[in-house]
Tab-separated table of C-alpha atoms in Angstrom:
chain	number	residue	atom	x	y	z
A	20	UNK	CA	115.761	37.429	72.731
A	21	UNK	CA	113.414	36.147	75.586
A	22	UNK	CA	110.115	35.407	75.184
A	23	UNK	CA	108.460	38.650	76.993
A	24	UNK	CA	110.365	40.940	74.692
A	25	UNK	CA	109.046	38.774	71.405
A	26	UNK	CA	105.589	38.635	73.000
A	27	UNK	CA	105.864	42.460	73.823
A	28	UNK	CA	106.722	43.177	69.838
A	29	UNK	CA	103.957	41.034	68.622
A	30	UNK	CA	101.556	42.701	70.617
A	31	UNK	CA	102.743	45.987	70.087
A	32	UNK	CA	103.161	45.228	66.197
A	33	UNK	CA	99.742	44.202	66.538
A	34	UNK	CA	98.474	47.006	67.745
A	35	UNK	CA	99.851	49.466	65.501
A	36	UNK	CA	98.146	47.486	62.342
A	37	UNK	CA	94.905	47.773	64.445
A	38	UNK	CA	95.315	51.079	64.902
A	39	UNK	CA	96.215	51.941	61.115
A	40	UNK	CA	93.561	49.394	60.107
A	41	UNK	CA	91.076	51.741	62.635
A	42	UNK	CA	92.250	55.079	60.717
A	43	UNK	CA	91.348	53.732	57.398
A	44	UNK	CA	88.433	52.232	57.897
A	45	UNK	CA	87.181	55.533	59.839
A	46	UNK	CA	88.461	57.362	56.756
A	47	UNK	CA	86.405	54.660	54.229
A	48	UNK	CA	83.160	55.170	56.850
A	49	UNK	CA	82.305	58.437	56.401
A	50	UNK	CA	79.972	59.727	56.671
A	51	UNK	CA	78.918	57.794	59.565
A	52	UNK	CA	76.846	59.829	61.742
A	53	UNK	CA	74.523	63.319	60.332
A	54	UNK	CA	76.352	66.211	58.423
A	55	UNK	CA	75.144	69.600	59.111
A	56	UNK	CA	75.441	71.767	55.864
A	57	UNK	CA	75.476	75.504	57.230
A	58	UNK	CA	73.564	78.348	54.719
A	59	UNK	CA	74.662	81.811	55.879
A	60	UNK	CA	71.483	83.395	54.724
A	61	UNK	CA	67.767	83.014	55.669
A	62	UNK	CA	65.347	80.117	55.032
A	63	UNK	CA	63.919	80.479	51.711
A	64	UNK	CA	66.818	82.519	49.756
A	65	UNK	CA	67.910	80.769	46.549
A	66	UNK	CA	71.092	79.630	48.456
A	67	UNK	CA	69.048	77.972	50.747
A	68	UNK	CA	66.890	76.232	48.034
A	69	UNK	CA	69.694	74.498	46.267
A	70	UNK	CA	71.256	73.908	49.592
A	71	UNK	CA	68.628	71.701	50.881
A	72	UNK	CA	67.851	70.460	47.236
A	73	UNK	CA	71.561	69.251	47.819
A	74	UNK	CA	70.966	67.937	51.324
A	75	UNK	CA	68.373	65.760	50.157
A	76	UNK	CA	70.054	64.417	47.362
A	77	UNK	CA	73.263	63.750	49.758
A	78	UNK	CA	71.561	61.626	52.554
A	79	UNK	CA	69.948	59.709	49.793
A	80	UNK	CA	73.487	58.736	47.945
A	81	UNK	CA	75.141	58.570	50.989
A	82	UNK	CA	72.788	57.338	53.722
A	83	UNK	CA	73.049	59.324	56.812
A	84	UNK	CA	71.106	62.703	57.127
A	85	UNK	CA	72.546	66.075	56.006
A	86	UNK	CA	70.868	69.057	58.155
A	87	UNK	CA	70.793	72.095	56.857
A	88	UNK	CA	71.030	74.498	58.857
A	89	UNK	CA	70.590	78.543	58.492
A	90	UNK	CA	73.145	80.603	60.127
A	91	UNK	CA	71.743	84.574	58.558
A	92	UNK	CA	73.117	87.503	59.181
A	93	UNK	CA	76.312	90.351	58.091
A	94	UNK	CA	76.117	89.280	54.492
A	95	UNK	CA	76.747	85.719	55.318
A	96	UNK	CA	80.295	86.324	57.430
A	97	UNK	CA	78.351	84.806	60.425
A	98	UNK	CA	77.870	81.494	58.906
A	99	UNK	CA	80.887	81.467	57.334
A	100	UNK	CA	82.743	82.587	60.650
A	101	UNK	CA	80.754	79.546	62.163
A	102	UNK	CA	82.536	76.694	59.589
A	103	UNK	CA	85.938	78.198	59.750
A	104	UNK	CA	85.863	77.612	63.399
A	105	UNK	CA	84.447	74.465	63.678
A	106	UNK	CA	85.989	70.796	63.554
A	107	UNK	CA	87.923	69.719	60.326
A	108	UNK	CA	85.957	66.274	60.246
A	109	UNK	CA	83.583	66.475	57.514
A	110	UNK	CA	80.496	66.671	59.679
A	111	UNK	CA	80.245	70.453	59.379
A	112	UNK	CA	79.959	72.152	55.695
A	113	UNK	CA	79.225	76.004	54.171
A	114	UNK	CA	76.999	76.137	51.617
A	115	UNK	CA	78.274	79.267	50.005
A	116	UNK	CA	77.837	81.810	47.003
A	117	UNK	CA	80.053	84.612	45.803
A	118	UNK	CA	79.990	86.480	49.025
A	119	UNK	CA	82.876	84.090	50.030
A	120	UNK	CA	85.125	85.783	47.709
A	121	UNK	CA	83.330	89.455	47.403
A	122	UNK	CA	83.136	89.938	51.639
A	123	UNK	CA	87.050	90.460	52.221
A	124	UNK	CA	86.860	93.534	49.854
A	125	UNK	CA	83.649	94.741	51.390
A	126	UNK	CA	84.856	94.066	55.613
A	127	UNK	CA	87.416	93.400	58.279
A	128	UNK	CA	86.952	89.404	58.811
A	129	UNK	CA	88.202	86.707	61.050
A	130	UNK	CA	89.063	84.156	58.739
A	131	UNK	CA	90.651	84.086	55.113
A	132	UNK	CA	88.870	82.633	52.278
A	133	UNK	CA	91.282	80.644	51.265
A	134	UNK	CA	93.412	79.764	54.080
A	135	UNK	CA	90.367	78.918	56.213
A	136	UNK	CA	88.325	76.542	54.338
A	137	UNK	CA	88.915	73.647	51.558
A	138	UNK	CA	86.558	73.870	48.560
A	139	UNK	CA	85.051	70.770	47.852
A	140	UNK	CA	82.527	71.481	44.660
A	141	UNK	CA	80.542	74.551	43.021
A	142	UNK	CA	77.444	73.456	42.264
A	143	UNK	CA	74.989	75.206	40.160
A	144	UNK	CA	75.460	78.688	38.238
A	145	UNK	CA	72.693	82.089	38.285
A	146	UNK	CA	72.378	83.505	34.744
A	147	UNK	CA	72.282	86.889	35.030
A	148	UNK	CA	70.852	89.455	32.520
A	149	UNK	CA	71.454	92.935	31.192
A	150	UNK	CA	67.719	94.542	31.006
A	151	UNK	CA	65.849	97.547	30.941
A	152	UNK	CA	62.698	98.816	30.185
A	153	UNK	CA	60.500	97.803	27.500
A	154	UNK	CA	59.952	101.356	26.029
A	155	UNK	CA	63.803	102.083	26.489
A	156	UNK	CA	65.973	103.929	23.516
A	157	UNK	CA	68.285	101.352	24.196
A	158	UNK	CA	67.975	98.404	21.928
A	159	UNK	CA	71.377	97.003	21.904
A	160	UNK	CA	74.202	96.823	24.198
A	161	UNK	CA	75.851	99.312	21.828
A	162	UNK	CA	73.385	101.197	21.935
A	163	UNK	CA	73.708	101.056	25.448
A	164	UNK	CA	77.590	101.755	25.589
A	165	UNK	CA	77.144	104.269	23.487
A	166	UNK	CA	74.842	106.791	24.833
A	167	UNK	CA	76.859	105.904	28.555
A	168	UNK	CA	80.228	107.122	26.750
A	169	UNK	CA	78.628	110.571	24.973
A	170	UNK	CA	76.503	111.606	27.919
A	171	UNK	CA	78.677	111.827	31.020
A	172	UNK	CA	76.923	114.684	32.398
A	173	UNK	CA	73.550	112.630	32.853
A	174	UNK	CA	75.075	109.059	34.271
A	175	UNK	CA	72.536	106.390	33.594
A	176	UNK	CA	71.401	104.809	36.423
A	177	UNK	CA	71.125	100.707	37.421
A	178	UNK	CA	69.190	99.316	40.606
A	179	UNK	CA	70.592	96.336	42.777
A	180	UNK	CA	70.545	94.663	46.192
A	181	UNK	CA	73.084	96.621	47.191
A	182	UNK	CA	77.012	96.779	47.663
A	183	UNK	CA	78.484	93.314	46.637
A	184	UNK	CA	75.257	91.498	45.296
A	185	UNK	CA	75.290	90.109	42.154
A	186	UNK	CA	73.668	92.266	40.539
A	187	UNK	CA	75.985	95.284	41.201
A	188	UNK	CA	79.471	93.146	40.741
A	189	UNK	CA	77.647	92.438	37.388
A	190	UNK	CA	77.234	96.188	36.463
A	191	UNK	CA	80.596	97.046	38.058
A	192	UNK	CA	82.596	95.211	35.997
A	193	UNK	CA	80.172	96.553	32.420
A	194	UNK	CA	81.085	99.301	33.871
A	195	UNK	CA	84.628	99.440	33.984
A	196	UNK	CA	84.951	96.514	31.274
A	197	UNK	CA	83.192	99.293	29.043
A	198	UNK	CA	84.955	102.391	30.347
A	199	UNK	CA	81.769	103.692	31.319
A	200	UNK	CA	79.779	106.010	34.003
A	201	UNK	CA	76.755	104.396	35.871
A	202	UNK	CA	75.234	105.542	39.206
A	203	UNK	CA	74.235	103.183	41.397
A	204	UNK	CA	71.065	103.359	43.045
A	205	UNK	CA	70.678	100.307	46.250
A	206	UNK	CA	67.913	98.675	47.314
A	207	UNK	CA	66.693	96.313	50.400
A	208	UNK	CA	66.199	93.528	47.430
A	209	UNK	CA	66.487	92.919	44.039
A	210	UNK	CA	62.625	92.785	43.676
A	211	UNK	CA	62.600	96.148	44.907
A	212	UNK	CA	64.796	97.538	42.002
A	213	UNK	CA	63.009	95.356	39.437
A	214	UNK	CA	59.825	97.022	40.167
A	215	UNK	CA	61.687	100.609	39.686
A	216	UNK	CA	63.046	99.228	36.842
A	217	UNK	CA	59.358	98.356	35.481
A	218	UNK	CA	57.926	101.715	36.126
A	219	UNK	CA	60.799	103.640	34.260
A	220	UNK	CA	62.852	105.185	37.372
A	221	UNK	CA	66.277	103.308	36.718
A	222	UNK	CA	67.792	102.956	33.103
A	223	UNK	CA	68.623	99.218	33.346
A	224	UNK	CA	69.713	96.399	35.721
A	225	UNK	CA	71.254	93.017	35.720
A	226	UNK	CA	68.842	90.669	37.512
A	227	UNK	CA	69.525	87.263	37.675
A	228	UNK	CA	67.637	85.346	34.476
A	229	UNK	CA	65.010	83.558	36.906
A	230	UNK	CA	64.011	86.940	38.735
A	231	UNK	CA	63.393	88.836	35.385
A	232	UNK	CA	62.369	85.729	33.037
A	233	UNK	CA	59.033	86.207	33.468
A	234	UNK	CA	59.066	90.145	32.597
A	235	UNK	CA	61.388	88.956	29.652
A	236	UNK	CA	58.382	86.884	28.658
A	237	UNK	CA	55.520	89.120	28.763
A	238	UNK	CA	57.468	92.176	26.801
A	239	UNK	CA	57.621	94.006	30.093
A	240	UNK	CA	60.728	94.114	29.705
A	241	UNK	CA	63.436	94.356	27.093
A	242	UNK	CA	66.386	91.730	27.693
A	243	UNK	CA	70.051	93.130	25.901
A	244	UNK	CA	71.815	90.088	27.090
A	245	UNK	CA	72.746	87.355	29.215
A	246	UNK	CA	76.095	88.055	31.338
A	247	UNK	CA	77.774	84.346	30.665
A	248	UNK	CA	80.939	82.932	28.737
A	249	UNK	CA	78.263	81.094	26.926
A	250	UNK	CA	73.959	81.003	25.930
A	251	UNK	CA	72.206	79.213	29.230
A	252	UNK	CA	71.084	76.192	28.380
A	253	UNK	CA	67.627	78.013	30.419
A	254	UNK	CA	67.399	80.506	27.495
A	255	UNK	CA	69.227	79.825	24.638
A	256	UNK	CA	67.603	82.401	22.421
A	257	UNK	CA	69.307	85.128	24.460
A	258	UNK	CA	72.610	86.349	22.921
A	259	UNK	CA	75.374	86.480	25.367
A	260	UNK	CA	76.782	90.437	26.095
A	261	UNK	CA	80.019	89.598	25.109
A	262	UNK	CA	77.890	88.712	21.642
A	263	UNK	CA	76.159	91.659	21.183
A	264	UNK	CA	78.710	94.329	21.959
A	265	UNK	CA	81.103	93.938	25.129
A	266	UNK	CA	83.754	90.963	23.847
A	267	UNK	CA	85.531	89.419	27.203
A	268	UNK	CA	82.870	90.187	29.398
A	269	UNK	CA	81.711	87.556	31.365
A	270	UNK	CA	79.902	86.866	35.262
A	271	UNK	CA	77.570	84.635	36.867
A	272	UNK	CA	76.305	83.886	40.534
A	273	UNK	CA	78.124	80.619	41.576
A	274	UNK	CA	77.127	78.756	44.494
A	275	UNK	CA	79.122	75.887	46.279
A	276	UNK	CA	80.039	73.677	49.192
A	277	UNK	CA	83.182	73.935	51.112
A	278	UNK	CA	84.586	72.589	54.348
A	279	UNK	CA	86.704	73.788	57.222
A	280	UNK	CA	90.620	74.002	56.547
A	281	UNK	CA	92.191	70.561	57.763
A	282	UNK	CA	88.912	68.242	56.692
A	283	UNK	CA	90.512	65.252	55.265
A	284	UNK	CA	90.966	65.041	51.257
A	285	UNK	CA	89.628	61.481	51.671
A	286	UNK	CA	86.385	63.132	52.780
A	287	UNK	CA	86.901	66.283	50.270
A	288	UNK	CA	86.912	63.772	47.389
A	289	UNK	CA	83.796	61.453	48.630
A	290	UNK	CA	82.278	64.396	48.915
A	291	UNK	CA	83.460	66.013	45.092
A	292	UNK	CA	82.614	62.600	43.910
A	293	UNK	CA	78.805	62.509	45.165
A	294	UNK	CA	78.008	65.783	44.101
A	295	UNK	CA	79.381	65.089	40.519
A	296	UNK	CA	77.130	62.101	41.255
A	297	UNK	CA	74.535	64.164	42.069
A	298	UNK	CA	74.537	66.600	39.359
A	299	UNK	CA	74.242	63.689	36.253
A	300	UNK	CA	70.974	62.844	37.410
A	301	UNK	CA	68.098	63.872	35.359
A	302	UNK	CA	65.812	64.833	38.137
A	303	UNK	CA	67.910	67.357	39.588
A	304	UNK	CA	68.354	68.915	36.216
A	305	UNK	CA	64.621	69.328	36.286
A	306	UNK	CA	64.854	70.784	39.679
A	307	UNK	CA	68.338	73.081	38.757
A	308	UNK	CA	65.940	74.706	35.710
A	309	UNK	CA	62.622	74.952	38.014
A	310	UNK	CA	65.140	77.694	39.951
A	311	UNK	CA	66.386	79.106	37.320
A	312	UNK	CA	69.855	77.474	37.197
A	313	UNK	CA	72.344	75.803	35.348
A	314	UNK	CA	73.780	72.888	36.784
A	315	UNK	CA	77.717	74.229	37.044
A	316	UNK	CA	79.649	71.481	38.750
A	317	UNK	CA	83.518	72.384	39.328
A	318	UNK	CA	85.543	70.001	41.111
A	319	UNK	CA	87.995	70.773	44.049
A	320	UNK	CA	91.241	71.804	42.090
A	321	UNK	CA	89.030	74.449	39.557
A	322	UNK	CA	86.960	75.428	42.226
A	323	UNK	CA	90.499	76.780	44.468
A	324	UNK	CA	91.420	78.568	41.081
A	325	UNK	CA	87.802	80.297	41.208
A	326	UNK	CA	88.027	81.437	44.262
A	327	UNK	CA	91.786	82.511	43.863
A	328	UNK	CA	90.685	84.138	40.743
A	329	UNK	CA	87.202	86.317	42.100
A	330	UNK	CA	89.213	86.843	45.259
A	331	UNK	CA	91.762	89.018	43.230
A	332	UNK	CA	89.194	90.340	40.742
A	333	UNK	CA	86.976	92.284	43.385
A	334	UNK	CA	90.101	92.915	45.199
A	335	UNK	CA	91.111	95.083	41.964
A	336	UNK	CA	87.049	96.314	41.471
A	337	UNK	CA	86.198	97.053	44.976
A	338	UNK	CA	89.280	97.691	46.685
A	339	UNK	CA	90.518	97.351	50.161
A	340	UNK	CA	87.711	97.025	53.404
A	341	UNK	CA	87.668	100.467	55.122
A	342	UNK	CA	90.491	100.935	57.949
A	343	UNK	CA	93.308	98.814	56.411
């Protein structure tokens, strides 16, 4: 063998260990340069809270800046649209709720929950609450249940935000959990309903616990039960609905970070690990309960089986999107 060839395979043996070396350490880097975590609603919604709550907490742990940055609009399939498409590097995130999993029941979209994104984390949880007015006949979800099942001529009615917001999956599925009648009666917000709710035009609702705490409270109005598997650790006093009447029923508003289909799992699980980090630290417990959340951290593998699991539960409850 002459010397140019043995010179040749050094070098080029040499450059393939510089080149693997380069891919690892790339891989060990990140993040190395600012993540931009996209919120598919509006400044100021409760997604957007927690997401920059997040944010903050993120740059801190892992020293480079996390933007957040609001991308509104079609019940959050603009955003979302927005991370599917963009590059599977770890420098572009969703900061997502249910709508993930409720939006390809509800429309015709142009990516695929599952197939489009990886799930990295969920991160905190919505309590939400079966209520209705403080003078109401109803003092029980029995009582509740039963009056629904013996009076089918005269529905009773619930308020929400509208088609696929928490607050209606919630009644949807007492409703068919219970093999009851409602009618459904939408609004632009869930503040709107609340304040029907209040004055006696709707027969109950199922607000999240933060929005109708404070009614709870002051005896405006009369809570029947909280919608989780178990008591939140926000309101322990409150008997879950499975408790008091409804056994297997169970549903909260999850929220959660995912990335683009393709990112990396060495950046998925820096990522899962940091916001496991995140979520043991006593000041963002503080700042979880000042929303009205529970912490709810689900790593990548349980978080795929949530969405796998919602994905074919409003599939069953809401059906098909119109034209397929």
């Amino acid at each position: 063998m002459g010397p140019s060839v043995l010179n040749r395979r050094v070098m080029l043996t040499g450059a393939l260990a510089a080149l693997s070396a380069s891919a690892a350490w790339g891989q060990d880097a990140y993040p190395s340069r600012p993540v931009k975590i996209i919120v598919p609603t509006g400044a100021g919604a409760a997604l957007d809270t927690v997401a920059r709550g997040l944010a903050a907490q993120l740059e801190t742990l892992l020293g480079v800046p996390f933007v957040v940055e609001n991308k509104p609009g079609a019940n959050s399939t603009i955003g979302s649209e927005f991370v599917a498409r963009s590059s599977p590097d770890g420098y572009t995130l969703l900061y997502t709720g249910q709508a993930i999993t409720v939006n390809p029941s509800l429309y015709k979209l142009s990516y695929d929950a599952q197939q489009s994104f990886v799930p990295i984390a969920t991160v905190a949880t919505a309590p939400i609450t079966l209520v209705v007015p403080r003078d109401s006949r109803f003092a029980t979800v029995r009582d509740l249940i039963r009056e629904a099942k013996s009076n089918q001529t005269n529905a009773l009615t619930y308020g929400s935000a509208g088609l696929g917001s928490p607050p209606y999956l919630a009644a949807e599925l007492f409703r068919q959990k219970a093999e009851v009648e409602f009618v459904h009666v939408p609004y632009k917000g869930a503040a709107q309903a609340l304040t029907d709710l209040l004055g006696g035009r709707l027969d109950l609702m199922f607000p999240s616990l933060s929005l109708a705490q404070g009614f709870i409270a002051t005896d405006k109005l009369r809570v029947l039960g909280i919608a989780s598997e178990q008591r939140s650790s926000l309101a322990p006093d409150i008997p879950t609905i499975a408790e008091m009447g409804l056994p297997g029923f169970a549903t909260s508003s999850w929220s959660g970070i995912v990335a683009p289909a393709g990112t990396p799992d060495a950046v998925v699980l820096r990522l899962e690990n940091a916001i496991h980090q995140i979520l043991e630290k006593e000041d963002v417990k503080e700042f979880f309960q000042k929303q009205g959340l529970d912490r709810g951290f689900r790593g990548r593998q349980a978080f795929v089986a949530l969405i796998g699991e919602e994905l074919q539960n409003w599939s069953r409850m809401l059906g098909k999107p119109k034209g397929e």
